[in-house]
mmCIF file of C-alpha atoms and ligand atoms in Angstrom:
data_model
loop_
_atom_site.group_PDB
_atom_site.id
_atom_site.type_symbol
_atom_site.label_atom_id
_atom_site.label_comp_id
_atom_site.label_asym_id
_atom_site.label_seq_id
_atom_site.Cartn_x
_atom_site.Cartn_y
_atom_site.Cartn_z
ATOM 1 C CA MET A 1 175.331 177.416 132.566
ATOM 2 C CA LYS A 2 176.540 177.219 128.985
ATOM 3 C CA PHE A 3 175.262 179.718 126.409
ATOM 4 C CA PHE A 4 174.760 178.695 122.790
ATOM 5 C CA VAL A 5 173.501 181.165 120.209
ATOM 6 C CA ASP A 6 170.532 180.030 118.130
ATOM 7 C CA THR A 7 171.296 181.433 114.678
ATOM 8 C CA ALA A 8 173.093 180.796 111.389
ATOM 9 C CA ASP A 9 174.030 184.474 111.018
ATOM 10 C CA VAL A 10 177.845 184.427 110.991
ATOM 11 C CA ASP A 11 178.211 188.137 111.749
ATOM 12 C CA GLU A 12 176.132 187.759 114.915
ATOM 13 C CA ILE A 13 178.054 184.604 115.890
ATOM 14 C CA ARG A 14 181.430 186.291 115.319
ATOM 15 C CA GLU A 15 180.435 189.279 117.469
ATOM 16 C CA LEU A 16 179.279 187.045 120.332
ATOM 17 C CA ALA A 17 182.227 184.643 120.026
ATOM 18 C CA ASP A 18 184.580 187.624 120.371
ATOM 19 C CA THR A 19 183.213 188.256 123.892
ATOM 20 C CA GLY A 20 184.574 184.880 125.033
ATOM 21 C CA LEU A 21 181.159 184.101 126.547
ATOM 22 C CA LEU A 22 179.837 181.841 123.805
ATOM 23 C CA ASP A 23 179.954 178.068 124.322
ATOM 24 C CA GLY A 24 178.413 176.864 121.070
ATOM 25 C CA VAL A 25 175.878 177.390 118.289
ATOM 26 C CA THR A 26 172.611 175.765 117.262
ATOM 27 C CA THR A 27 171.076 175.916 113.803
ATOM 28 C CA ASN A 28 168.008 174.347 112.259
ATOM 29 C CA PRO A 29 166.539 174.230 108.727
ATOM 30 C CA SER A 30 164.522 177.423 109.354
ATOM 31 C CA LEU A 31 167.624 179.312 110.509
ATOM 32 C CA ILE A 32 169.616 178.074 107.483
ATOM 33 C CA MET A 33 166.769 179.290 105.245
ATOM 34 C CA LYS A 34 166.805 182.658 107.020
ATOM 35 C CA SER A 35 170.584 182.986 106.476
ATOM 36 C CA GLY A 36 170.168 182.480 102.726
ATOM 37 C CA ARG A 37 173.402 180.436 102.769
ATOM 38 C CA ASP A 38 174.366 176.925 101.670
ATOM 39 C CA ILE A 39 174.215 174.601 104.705
ATOM 40 C CA MET A 40 177.638 173.050 104.149
ATOM 41 C CA GLU A 41 179.355 176.373 103.555
ATOM 42 C CA VAL A 42 177.735 178.261 106.426
ATOM 43 C CA THR A 43 178.151 175.395 108.908
ATOM 44 C CA LYS A 44 181.866 175.180 108.072
ATOM 45 C CA GLU A 45 182.239 178.913 108.623
ATOM 46 C CA ILE A 46 180.369 178.745 111.951
ATOM 47 C CA CYS A 47 182.519 175.819 113.119
ATOM 48 C CA GLY A 48 185.577 178.005 112.609
ATOM 49 C CA LEU A 49 184.169 180.713 114.893
ATOM 50 C CA THR A 50 183.755 178.571 118.017
ATOM 51 C CA ASP A 51 185.437 175.551 119.573
ATOM 52 C CA GLY A 52 182.095 174.533 121.077
ATOM 53 C CA PRO A 53 179.498 172.263 119.507
ATOM 54 C CA VAL A 54 177.697 173.515 116.399
ATOM 55 C CA SER A 55 174.370 171.744 115.908
ATOM 56 C CA ALA A 56 173.550 170.962 112.288
ATOM 57 C CA GLU A 57 170.223 169.250 111.651
ATOM 58 C CA VAL A 58 169.488 166.295 109.389
ATOM 59 C CA THR A 59 166.482 166.638 107.117
ATOM 60 C CA ALA A 60 165.808 163.008 106.194
ATOM 61 C CA MET A 61 162.834 161.402 107.917
ATOM 62 C CA ASP A 62 164.111 157.807 107.885
ATOM 63 C CA TYR A 63 167.004 156.172 109.749
ATOM 64 C CA ASP A 64 169.111 155.338 106.674
ATOM 65 C CA GLY A 65 168.682 158.816 105.248
ATOM 66 C CA MET A 66 169.546 160.412 108.607
ATOM 67 C CA MET A 67 172.705 158.318 108.900
ATOM 68 C CA LYS A 68 173.799 159.286 105.363
ATOM 69 C CA GLU A 69 173.212 162.984 106.042
ATOM 70 C CA ALA A 70 174.902 162.745 109.454
ATOM 71 C CA ALA A 71 178.030 161.304 107.798
ATOM 72 C CA VAL A 72 178.128 164.279 105.416
ATOM 73 C CA LEU A 73 177.560 166.848 108.186
ATOM 74 C CA ALA A 74 180.128 165.215 110.490
ATOM 75 C CA GLU A 75 182.780 165.648 107.799
ATOM 76 C CA ILE A 76 182.447 169.435 107.994
ATOM 77 C CA ALA A 77 184.391 169.802 111.260
ATOM 78 C CA ASP A 78 185.185 167.993 114.507
ATOM 79 C CA ASN A 79 182.827 170.237 116.496
ATOM 80 C CA VAL A 80 179.699 169.460 114.459
ATOM 81 C CA CYS A 81 176.929 168.111 116.677
ATOM 82 C CA ILE A 82 174.346 166.104 114.742
ATOM 83 C CA LYS A 83 170.824 167.364 115.401
ATOM 84 C CA LEU A 84 168.075 164.784 115.064
ATOM 85 C CA PRO A 85 164.287 164.965 115.363
ATOM 86 C CA LEU A 86 162.496 163.341 118.267
ATOM 87 C CA THR A 87 161.045 160.440 116.287
ATOM 88 C CA MET A 88 161.752 156.713 116.620
ATOM 89 C CA ASP A 89 164.050 156.888 113.576
ATOM 90 C CA GLY A 90 165.755 159.962 115.043
ATOM 91 C CA LEU A 91 166.353 158.156 118.335
ATOM 92 C CA LYS A 92 167.694 155.091 116.535
ATOM 93 C CA ALA A 93 170.101 157.329 114.607
ATOM 94 C CA CYS A 94 171.006 159.097 117.872
ATOM 95 C CA LYS A 95 171.924 155.791 119.502
ATOM 96 C CA ALA A 96 174.073 154.746 116.526
ATOM 97 C CA LEU A 97 175.793 158.119 116.168
ATOM 98 C CA THR A 98 176.489 158.506 119.892
ATOM 99 C CA SER A 99 177.917 154.976 119.999
ATOM 100 C CA ALA A 100 180.183 155.932 117.090
ATOM 101 C CA GLY A 101 181.524 158.874 119.123
ATOM 102 C CA HIS A 102 179.541 161.761 117.626
ATOM 103 C CA GLN A 103 177.876 164.534 119.606
ATOM 104 C CA THR A 104 174.102 164.503 119.179
ATOM 105 C CA ASN A 105 171.287 166.953 119.873
ATOM 106 C CA VAL A 106 167.741 165.561 119.899
ATOM 107 C CA THR A 107 165.389 168.368 118.971
ATOM 108 C CA LEU A 108 161.682 169.214 119.002
ATOM 109 C CA CYS A 109 161.149 167.851 122.518
ATOM 110 C CA PHE A 110 157.806 168.775 124.039
ATOM 111 C CA SER A 111 157.329 166.141 126.781
ATOM 112 C CA ALA A 112 159.264 164.595 129.650
ATOM 113 C CA THR A 113 158.823 161.081 128.263
ATOM 114 C CA GLN A 114 160.324 162.189 124.952
ATOM 115 C CA ALA A 115 163.300 163.524 126.940
ATOM 116 C CA LEU A 116 163.579 160.210 128.781
ATOM 117 C CA MET A 117 163.707 158.377 125.446
ATOM 118 C CA ALA A 118 166.429 160.723 124.171
ATOM 119 C CA ALA A 119 168.538 160.062 127.273
ATOM 120 C CA LYS A 120 168.109 156.320 126.781
ATOM 121 C CA ALA A 121 169.305 156.839 123.199
ATOM 122 C CA GLY A 122 172.459 158.436 124.613
ATOM 123 C CA ALA A 123 171.821 161.973 123.351
ATOM 124 C CA THR A 124 174.522 164.478 124.237
ATOM 125 C CA PHE A 125 171.844 167.207 124.350
ATOM 126 C CA ILE A 126 168.050 167.212 124.602
ATOM 127 C CA SER A 127 166.307 170.332 123.288
ATOM 128 C CA PRO A 128 162.992 171.081 125.033
ATOM 129 C CA PHE A 129 161.199 173.958 123.233
ATOM 130 C CA ILE A 130 160.033 176.333 125.949
ATOM 131 C CA GLY A 131 158.619 179.185 123.851
ATOM 132 C CA ARG A 132 156.504 177.009 121.589
ATOM 133 C CA LEU A 133 154.878 175.389 124.664
ATOM 134 C CA ASP A 134 154.263 178.830 126.181
ATOM 135 C CA ASP A 135 152.675 179.846 122.857
ATOM 136 C CA MET A 136 150.091 177.070 123.428
ATOM 137 C CA GLY A 137 149.378 178.166 126.996
ATOM 138 C CA ILE A 138 151.463 175.331 128.478
ATOM 139 C CA ASP A 139 154.207 176.268 130.956
ATOM 140 C CA GLY A 140 157.421 175.387 129.114
ATOM 141 C CA MET A 141 159.469 175.782 132.278
ATOM 142 C CA GLU A 142 157.639 172.890 133.968
ATOM 143 C CA LEU A 143 159.049 170.670 131.233
ATOM 144 C CA ILE A 144 162.605 171.754 132.059
ATOM 145 C CA GLU A 145 161.948 171.040 135.756
ATOM 146 C CA ASP A 146 160.470 167.590 135.012
ATOM 147 C CA ILE A 147 163.373 166.611 132.763
ATOM 148 C CA ARG A 148 165.897 167.771 135.405
ATOM 149 C CA THR A 149 164.168 165.583 138.018
ATOM 150 C CA ILE A 150 164.022 162.539 135.749
ATOM 151 C CA TYR A 151 167.636 162.823 134.579
ATOM 152 C CA ASP A 152 168.840 163.275 138.173
ATOM 153 C CA ASN A 153 166.724 160.311 139.361
ATOM 154 C CA TYR A 154 168.563 157.986 137.002
ATOM 155 C CA GLY A 155 171.924 159.722 136.615
ATOM 156 C CA TYR A 156 171.549 160.382 132.898
ATOM 157 C CA ASP A 157 174.291 162.691 131.676
ATOM 158 C CA THR A 158 172.342 163.986 128.669
ATOM 159 C CA GLN A 159 172.545 167.770 128.902
ATOM 160 C CA ILE A 160 169.321 169.777 129.016
ATOM 161 C CA LEU A 161 169.558 172.429 126.302
ATOM 162 C CA ALA A 162 166.710 174.887 126.849
ATOM 163 C CA ALA A 163 165.552 175.932 123.372
ATOM 164 C CA SER A 164 162.903 178.133 121.775
ATOM 165 C CA ILE A 165 163.908 180.826 124.236
ATOM 166 C CA ARG A 166 162.155 184.132 123.662
ATOM 167 C CA THR A 167 162.887 186.260 126.735
ATOM 168 C CA VAL A 168 165.519 187.123 129.326
ATOM 169 C CA ASN A 169 163.259 185.534 131.942
ATOM 170 C CA HIS A 170 163.268 182.270 129.992
ATOM 171 C CA VAL A 171 167.055 182.207 130.466
ATOM 172 C CA LYS A 172 166.795 183.050 134.183
ATOM 173 C CA ASP A 173 164.072 180.473 134.832
ATOM 174 C CA SER A 174 165.942 177.788 132.847
ATOM 175 C CA ALA A 175 169.042 178.439 134.946
ATOM 176 C CA ILE A 176 167.014 178.174 138.174
ATOM 177 C CA ALA A 177 165.400 174.955 136.924
ATOM 178 C CA GLY A 178 168.862 173.468 136.310
ATOM 179 C CA ALA A 179 169.115 173.446 132.529
ATOM 180 C CA ASP A 180 172.732 172.779 131.516
ATOM 181 C CA VAL A 181 172.635 174.978 128.433
ATOM 182 C CA ALA A 182 170.410 177.665 126.955
ATOM 183 C CA THR A 183 170.375 178.307 123.227
ATOM 184 C CA ILE A 184 169.428 181.911 122.807
ATOM 185 C CA PRO A 185 168.638 184.193 119.845
ATOM 186 C CA PRO A 186 171.347 186.892 119.427
ATOM 187 C CA SER A 187 169.079 189.790 120.475
ATOM 188 C CA THR A 188 167.994 188.021 123.683
ATOM 189 C CA LEU A 189 171.580 187.005 124.471
ATOM 190 C CA LYS A 190 172.705 190.627 124.195
ATOM 191 C CA ALA A 191 169.729 191.746 126.308
ATOM 192 C CA LEU A 192 170.916 189.549 129.215
ATOM 193 C CA VAL A 193 173.514 192.160 130.172
ATOM 194 C CA LYS A 194 171.138 195.129 130.032
ATOM 195 C CA HIS A 195 169.642 196.929 133.037
ATOM 196 C CA PRO A 196 168.449 200.559 133.068
ATOM 197 C CA LEU A 197 169.966 201.114 136.515
ATOM 198 C CA THR A 198 173.373 200.001 135.186
ATOM 199 C CA ASP A 199 173.123 202.595 132.399
ATOM 200 C CA LYS A 200 171.898 205.281 134.786
ATOM 201 C CA GLY A 201 174.611 204.520 137.354
ATOM 202 C CA LEU A 202 177.322 204.528 134.706
ATOM 203 C CA ASP A 203 176.155 207.890 133.342
ATOM 204 C CA ALA A 204 176.354 209.352 136.874
ATOM 205 C CA PHE A 205 179.838 207.912 137.500
ATOM 206 C CA MET A 206 181.126 209.248 134.179
ATOM 207 C CA ALA A 207 179.650 212.698 134.802
ATOM 208 C CA ASP A 208 181.345 212.889 138.219
ATOM 209 C CA TRP A 209 184.597 211.522 136.821
ATOM 210 C CA ALA A 210 184.692 214.233 134.163
ATOM 211 C CA LYS A 211 184.425 216.829 136.966
ATOM 212 C CA THR A 212 187.627 215.498 138.589
ATOM 213 C CA GLY A 213 189.676 216.274 135.472
ATOM 214 C CA GLN A 214 191.656 213.073 136.076
ATOM 215 C CA SER A 215 192.623 210.248 133.732
ATOM 216 C CA ILE A 216 193.901 206.776 134.580
ATOM 217 C CA GLY A 217 197.343 205.882 133.292
HETATM 218 O O1 G3P B 301 166.666 175.939 117.460
HETATM 219 C C1 G3P B 301 165.450 175.492 117.939
HETATM 220 C C2 G3P B 301 164.622 176.501 118.684
HETATM 221 O O2 G3P B 301 165.423 177.274 119.512
HETATM 222 C C3 G3P B 301 163.659 177.282 117.829
HETATM 223 O O3 G3P B 301 163.073 178.355 118.503
HETATM 224 O O4 G3P B 301 161.776 180.460 118.421
HETATM 225 O O5 G3P B 301 161.674 178.886 116.467
HETATM 226 O O6 G3P B 301 160.557 178.323 118.607
HETATM 227 P P1 G3P B 301 161.709 179.034 117.969
#
């Protein structure tokens, strides 16, 4: 499973990229707002921190506007992935951009039929929003499972990018359901490695090691 980090905070991205475990980055207009940075400037900086895809979202609502913005965003770096909303204009832009050789991420997916449409439009990634469905009392994970089944039924190679992830269990359940990628907030990504028994076991090993008086090397 690939891990993307869902943030426009360059310090967080740099720290995670340094681990060698980061496969890409996703941003959206809310995350750009939160960063307080200029979209062009911060996206360029992020693209320099990872070789993986960096999703940058268009903000126009119409096809022509999306295509103009996509051309500007695509100029930033080779690893920019154009993020488009799941609307008919967004899908039309997705089809055109994918055909022109760009990576695309269709976002704000809340149903299996929307995901089917995105695959037909040739999306590189589809972003089903798990957490926001859970917030409404709808099981977001069922959506991941349904999309996996549909894509496998027809051999679509659009990658399922589990988004709106809020918990470590969201990552685990997305992996079990067969999502190709999870885009994860920095705090949740760091929490994936944590277990109290690991900490407790390590403390015990280190205490015993100190008693030996040895050192390695
Ligand atoms: O990047 C899109 C998605 O991950 C947003 O998540 O927490 O705002 O629902 P959230």
